[in-house]
Each structure stands twice: as C-alpha cells, then as structure tokens.
Short mmCIF file of C-alpha atoms in Angstrom, two decimals:
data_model
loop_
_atom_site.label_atom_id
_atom_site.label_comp_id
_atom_site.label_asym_id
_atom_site.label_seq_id
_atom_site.Cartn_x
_atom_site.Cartn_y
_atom_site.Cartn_z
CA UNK A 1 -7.56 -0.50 0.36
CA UNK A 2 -5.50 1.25 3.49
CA UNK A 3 -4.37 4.74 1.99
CA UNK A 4 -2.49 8.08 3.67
CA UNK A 5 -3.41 11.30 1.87
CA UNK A 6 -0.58 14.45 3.04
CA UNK A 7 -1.44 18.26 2.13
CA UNK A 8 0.26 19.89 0.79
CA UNK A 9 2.63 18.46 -1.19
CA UNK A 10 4.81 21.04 -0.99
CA UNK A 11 5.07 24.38 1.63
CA UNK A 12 8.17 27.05 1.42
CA UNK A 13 8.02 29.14 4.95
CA UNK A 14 9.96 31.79 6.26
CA UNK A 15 12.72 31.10 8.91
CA UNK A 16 10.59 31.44 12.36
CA UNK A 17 7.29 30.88 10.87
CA UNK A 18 4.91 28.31 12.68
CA UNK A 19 3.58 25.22 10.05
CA UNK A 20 0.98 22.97 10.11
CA UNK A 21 1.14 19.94 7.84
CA UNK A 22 -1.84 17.68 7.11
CA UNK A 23 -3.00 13.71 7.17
CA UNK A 24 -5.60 11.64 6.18
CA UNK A 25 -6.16 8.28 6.68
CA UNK A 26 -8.43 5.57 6.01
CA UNK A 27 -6.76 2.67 7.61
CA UNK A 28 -8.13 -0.30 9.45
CA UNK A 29 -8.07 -1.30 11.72
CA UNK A 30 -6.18 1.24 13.10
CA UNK A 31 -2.67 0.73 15.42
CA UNK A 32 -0.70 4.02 15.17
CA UNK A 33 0.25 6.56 13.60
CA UNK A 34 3.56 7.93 12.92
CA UNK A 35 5.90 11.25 11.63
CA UNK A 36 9.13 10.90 10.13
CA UNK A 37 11.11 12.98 8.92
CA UNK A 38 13.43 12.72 5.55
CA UNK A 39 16.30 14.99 5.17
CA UNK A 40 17.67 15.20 1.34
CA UNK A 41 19.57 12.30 0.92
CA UNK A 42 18.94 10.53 3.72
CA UNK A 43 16.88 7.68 5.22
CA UNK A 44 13.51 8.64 7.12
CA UNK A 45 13.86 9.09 10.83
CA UNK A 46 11.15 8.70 13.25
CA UNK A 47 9.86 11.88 14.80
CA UNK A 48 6.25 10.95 16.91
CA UNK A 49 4.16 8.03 17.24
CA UNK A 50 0.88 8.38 18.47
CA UNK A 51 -1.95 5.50 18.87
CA UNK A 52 -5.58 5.23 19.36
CA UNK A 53 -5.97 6.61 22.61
CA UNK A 54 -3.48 9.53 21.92
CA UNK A 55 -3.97 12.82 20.79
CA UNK A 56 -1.15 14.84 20.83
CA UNK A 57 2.64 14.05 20.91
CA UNK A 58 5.80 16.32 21.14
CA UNK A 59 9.23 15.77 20.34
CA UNK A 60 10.84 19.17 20.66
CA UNK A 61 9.37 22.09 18.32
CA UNK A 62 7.02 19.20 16.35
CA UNK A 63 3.87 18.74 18.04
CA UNK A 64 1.99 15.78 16.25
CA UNK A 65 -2.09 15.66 17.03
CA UNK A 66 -4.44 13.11 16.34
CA UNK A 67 -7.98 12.59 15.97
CA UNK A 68 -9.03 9.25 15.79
CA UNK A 69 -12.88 9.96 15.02
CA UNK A 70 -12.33 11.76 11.68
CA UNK A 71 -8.82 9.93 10.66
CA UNK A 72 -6.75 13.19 10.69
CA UNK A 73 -3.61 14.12 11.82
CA UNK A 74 -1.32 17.14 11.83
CA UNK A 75 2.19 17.47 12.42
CA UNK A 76 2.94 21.62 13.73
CA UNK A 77 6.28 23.13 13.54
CA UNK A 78 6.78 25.65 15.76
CA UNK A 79 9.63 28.17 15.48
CA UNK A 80 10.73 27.12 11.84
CA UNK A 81 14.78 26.78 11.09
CA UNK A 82 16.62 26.24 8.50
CA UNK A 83 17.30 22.16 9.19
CA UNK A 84 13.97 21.71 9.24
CA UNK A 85 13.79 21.80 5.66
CA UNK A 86 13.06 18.14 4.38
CA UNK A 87 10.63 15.88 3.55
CA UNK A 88 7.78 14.63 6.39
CA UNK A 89 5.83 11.41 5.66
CA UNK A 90 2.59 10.36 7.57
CA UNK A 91 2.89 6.21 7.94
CA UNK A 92 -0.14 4.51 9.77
CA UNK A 93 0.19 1.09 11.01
CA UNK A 94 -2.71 -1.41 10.94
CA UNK A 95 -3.53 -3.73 14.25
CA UNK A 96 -5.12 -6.52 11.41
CA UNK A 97 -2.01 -8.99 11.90
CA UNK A 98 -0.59 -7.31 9.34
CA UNK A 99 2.96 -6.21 9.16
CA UNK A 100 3.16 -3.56 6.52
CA UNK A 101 2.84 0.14 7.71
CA UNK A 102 0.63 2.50 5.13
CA UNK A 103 2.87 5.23 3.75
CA UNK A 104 1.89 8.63 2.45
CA UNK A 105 3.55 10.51 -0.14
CA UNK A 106 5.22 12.81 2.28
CA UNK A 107 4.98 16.98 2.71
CA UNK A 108 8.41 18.83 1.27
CA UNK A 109 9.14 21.36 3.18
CA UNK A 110 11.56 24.58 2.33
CA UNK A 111 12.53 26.98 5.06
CA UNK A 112 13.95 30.39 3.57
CA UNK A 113 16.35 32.61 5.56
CA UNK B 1 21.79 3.44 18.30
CA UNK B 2 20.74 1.03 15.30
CA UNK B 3 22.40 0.80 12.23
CA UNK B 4 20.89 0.21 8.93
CA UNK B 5 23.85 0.19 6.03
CA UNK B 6 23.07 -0.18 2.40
CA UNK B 7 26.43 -1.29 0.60
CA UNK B 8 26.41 1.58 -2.18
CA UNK B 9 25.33 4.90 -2.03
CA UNK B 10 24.97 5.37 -5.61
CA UNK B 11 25.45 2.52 -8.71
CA UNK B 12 25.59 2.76 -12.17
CA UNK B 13 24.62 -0.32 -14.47
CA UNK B 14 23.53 -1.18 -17.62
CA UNK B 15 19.95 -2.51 -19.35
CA UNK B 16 20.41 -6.11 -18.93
CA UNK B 17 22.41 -6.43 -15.88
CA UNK B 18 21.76 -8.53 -12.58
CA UNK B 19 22.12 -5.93 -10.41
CA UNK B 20 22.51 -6.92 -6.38
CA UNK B 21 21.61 -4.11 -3.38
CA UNK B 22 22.67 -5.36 0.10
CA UNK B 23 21.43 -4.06 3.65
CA UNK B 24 22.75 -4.98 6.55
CA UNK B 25 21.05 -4.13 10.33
CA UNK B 26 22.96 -4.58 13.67
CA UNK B 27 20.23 -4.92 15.89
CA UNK B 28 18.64 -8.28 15.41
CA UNK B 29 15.14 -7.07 13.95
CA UNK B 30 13.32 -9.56 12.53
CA UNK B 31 11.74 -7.64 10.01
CA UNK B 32 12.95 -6.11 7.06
CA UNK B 33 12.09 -4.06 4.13
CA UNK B 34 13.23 -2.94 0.57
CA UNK B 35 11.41 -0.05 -0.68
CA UNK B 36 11.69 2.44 -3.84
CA UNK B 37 11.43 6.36 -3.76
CA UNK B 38 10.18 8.38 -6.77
CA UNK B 39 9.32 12.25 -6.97
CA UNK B 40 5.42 12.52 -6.18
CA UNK B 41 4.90 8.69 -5.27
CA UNK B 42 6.35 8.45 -2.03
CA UNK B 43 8.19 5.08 -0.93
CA UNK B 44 6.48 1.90 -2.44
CA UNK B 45 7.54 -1.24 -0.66
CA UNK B 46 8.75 -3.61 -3.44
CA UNK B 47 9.47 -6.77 -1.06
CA UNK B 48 9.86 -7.61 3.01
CA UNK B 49 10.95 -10.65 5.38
CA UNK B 50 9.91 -11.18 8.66
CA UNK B 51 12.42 -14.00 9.54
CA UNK B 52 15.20 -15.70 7.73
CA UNK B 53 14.22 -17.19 4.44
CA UNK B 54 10.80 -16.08 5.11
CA UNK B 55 9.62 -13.34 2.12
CA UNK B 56 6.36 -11.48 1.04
CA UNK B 57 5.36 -9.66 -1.79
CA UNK B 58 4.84 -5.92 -1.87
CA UNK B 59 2.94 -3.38 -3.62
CA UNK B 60 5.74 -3.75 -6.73
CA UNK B 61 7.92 -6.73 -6.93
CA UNK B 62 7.57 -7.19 -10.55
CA UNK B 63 11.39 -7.54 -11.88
CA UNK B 64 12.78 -7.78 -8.43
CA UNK B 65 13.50 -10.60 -5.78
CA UNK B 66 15.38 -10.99 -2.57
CA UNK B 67 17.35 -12.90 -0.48
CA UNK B 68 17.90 -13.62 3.11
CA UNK B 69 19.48 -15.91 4.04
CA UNK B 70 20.97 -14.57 7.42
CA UNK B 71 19.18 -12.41 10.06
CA UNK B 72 20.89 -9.37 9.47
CA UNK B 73 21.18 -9.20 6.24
CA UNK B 74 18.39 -8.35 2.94
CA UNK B 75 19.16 -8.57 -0.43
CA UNK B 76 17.59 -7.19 -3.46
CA UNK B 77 17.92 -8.40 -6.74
CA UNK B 78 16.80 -6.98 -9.92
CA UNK B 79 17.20 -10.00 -12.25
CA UNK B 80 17.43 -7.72 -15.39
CA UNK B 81 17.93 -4.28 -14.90
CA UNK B 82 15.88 -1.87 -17.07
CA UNK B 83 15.76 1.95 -17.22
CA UNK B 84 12.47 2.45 -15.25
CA UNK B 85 13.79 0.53 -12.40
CA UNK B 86 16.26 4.02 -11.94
CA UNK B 87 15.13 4.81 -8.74
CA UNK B 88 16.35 5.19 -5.18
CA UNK B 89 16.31 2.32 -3.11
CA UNK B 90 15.62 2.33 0.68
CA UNK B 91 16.25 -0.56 3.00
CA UNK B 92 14.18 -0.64 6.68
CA UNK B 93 14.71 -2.67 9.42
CA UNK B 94 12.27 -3.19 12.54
CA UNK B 95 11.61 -5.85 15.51
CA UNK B 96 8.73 -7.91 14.90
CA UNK B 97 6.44 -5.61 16.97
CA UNK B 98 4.61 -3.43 14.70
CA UNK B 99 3.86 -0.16 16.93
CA UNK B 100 8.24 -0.08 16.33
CA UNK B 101 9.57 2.40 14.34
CA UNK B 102 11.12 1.21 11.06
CA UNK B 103 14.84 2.20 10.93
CA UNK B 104 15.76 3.04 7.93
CA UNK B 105 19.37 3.17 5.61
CA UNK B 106 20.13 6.03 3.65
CA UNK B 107 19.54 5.00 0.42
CA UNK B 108 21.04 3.83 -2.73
CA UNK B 109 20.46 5.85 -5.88
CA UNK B 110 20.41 3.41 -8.96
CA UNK B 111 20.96 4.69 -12.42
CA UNK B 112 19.98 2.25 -15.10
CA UNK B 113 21.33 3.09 -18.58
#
C-alpha cells in the first residue's frame, strides 16, 4: 500500500530561525512529489513539485529536496516569519495510471515572535 | 487564477439529516475530489470523478455519495448524517494530467449534532 510518513508532527520555531521538515515515502511507481502548504482555515496551496529526475526545488524562502534512491524528501524554510505558520503536507503522485495522489498527515508549524 | 468554491463555510445539521456539500471549479478540470480533514489523520479522500457522471471510490466512502452531473460542479452527499461524520470537508479540483497540482476550496466545517 502507497504511504507518506511527515516528521515531526508538530515544530514551534522562533521568528528567523531556519526549519527543516521531513518525508518519507514508499510509493510506486513513483511520478512526483509535491509541498503544499495549509494556512488555518484554508484550502492547501501548492508550494514545489519535484519529479524523478529532480532534486531540489525553490519557490522563494522554501527550498524542497529530493532523493529518489532512499524515498526522502525535505522541505527547508529559510528565514522563518510569522505567516509561515501553518500546516505543510508531503503528497506523492504515482505514474501507475492511477489518479489518486498519496497524502501525508502534514507537519504543523508555529512561528513565535 | 482558478477558483475552487465550496457553497458553505460552516453547516450545522442534525443526526438523521441528508445533508448536501457543493463545489464548484471555473477552470474546466476534469478531475475532482471530496476529501475529509481530522486532527492527526491528515485529508482522507472519501470519493473523486474524473469526467461527468464518471465516480470512484476512495479510501472512506462509507455513508457518503456524490453527484456530478455537470463538469464543474461535485456534490457530496451524506445520505444520513451522523455525529462522526463532523468533520471538515475539502473539495479539489485538477486537469486530468496527474503531475497538476490539485486546487483546492477552503473548506466546509460540518457539525453533526
């Protein structure tokens, strides 16, 4: 069964602090791989997508990495602020014909003044 | 920019009730989703379609179904509403090719009493 493991489940960071969140993945066969991000009340909202022959993917202060060998990715915040308190979900798409994405849990992040 | 609009942002209804959720997208995607949020399980996808009055099962559909009868437009049902089906709903939309980012509403938070 496709499954998306995120660590940790929760992280509360200083304002300015770097993060790095986590994602496993064992997938197959493997499309892509994607970060969005969930603000508190709102609808997810796509931040990177990366695929096979990717490894690393920026969209501003989020800098997404991949490593297709192992099944891990990370999603690093650089520069923390406030907004970028919210939730961050790992989703992995499949290239097997099917089209349902594989959804993790998500990270909840807290940024602190 | 796409639009994904869920008709209510919050409801209220009692055990028993039919209870209807609409979603509407404005960007002709053929595929769309209904999915359910809960604290520490992440979004489960209860139901999608990937063309008019073309459905699939999810990972939960037990006590729901859908509609769709138009191309911009998914309905869930939940054909008698009980108290664990509180939850918050989340409608996606996305074309038909799957390396697309799913664009998603911003919810409707359903209280069952």
């Amino acid at each position: 069964k496709n499954q998306v493991e995120q660590s940790p489940q929760s992280l509360i960071i200083l304002e300015g602090k770097n993060c790095t969140l986590q994602c496993n993945y064992t997938v197959s066969p493997f499309s892509n791989l994607r970060w969005y991000k969930q603000d508190t009340g709102r609808g997810p909202v796509s931040l990177t997508i990366m695929t096979f022959s990717e490894n690393t993917k920026s969209n501003g202060r989020y800098t997404a990495t991949l490593d297709a060998d192992t099944k891990q990715s990370s999603l690093h915040i650089t520069a923390s602020q406030l907004s970028d308190s919210a939730s961050y979900i790992c989703v992995v798409g499949s290239s097997g014909g099917s089209y349902i994405p594989t959804f993790g849990r998500g990270t909840s992040l807290i940024v602190h003044p | 920019d796409v639009k994904v609009t869920q008709s209510s942002r919050y409801l209220v209804k009692r055990t028993g009730e039919k209870v209807f959720l609409e979603c509407v997208q404005d960007m002709d995607h053929e595929n769309m989703f209904w999915y359910r949020q809960d604290p520490g399980l992440g979004l489960r996808l209860i139901y999608f379609s990937y063309d008019v009055k073309m459905k699939e099962k999810g990972d939960i559909p037990e006590g729901y179904s859908v509609s769709r009868e138009k191309k911009e437009r998914f309905s869930l049902i939940l054909e008698s509403a009980s108290t664990n089906q509180t939850s918050m709903y989340l409608c996606a939309s996305r074309p038909f090719q799957e390396h697309q980012p799913q664009h998603f509403g911003d919810g409707t938070r359903l209280s069952i009493l």
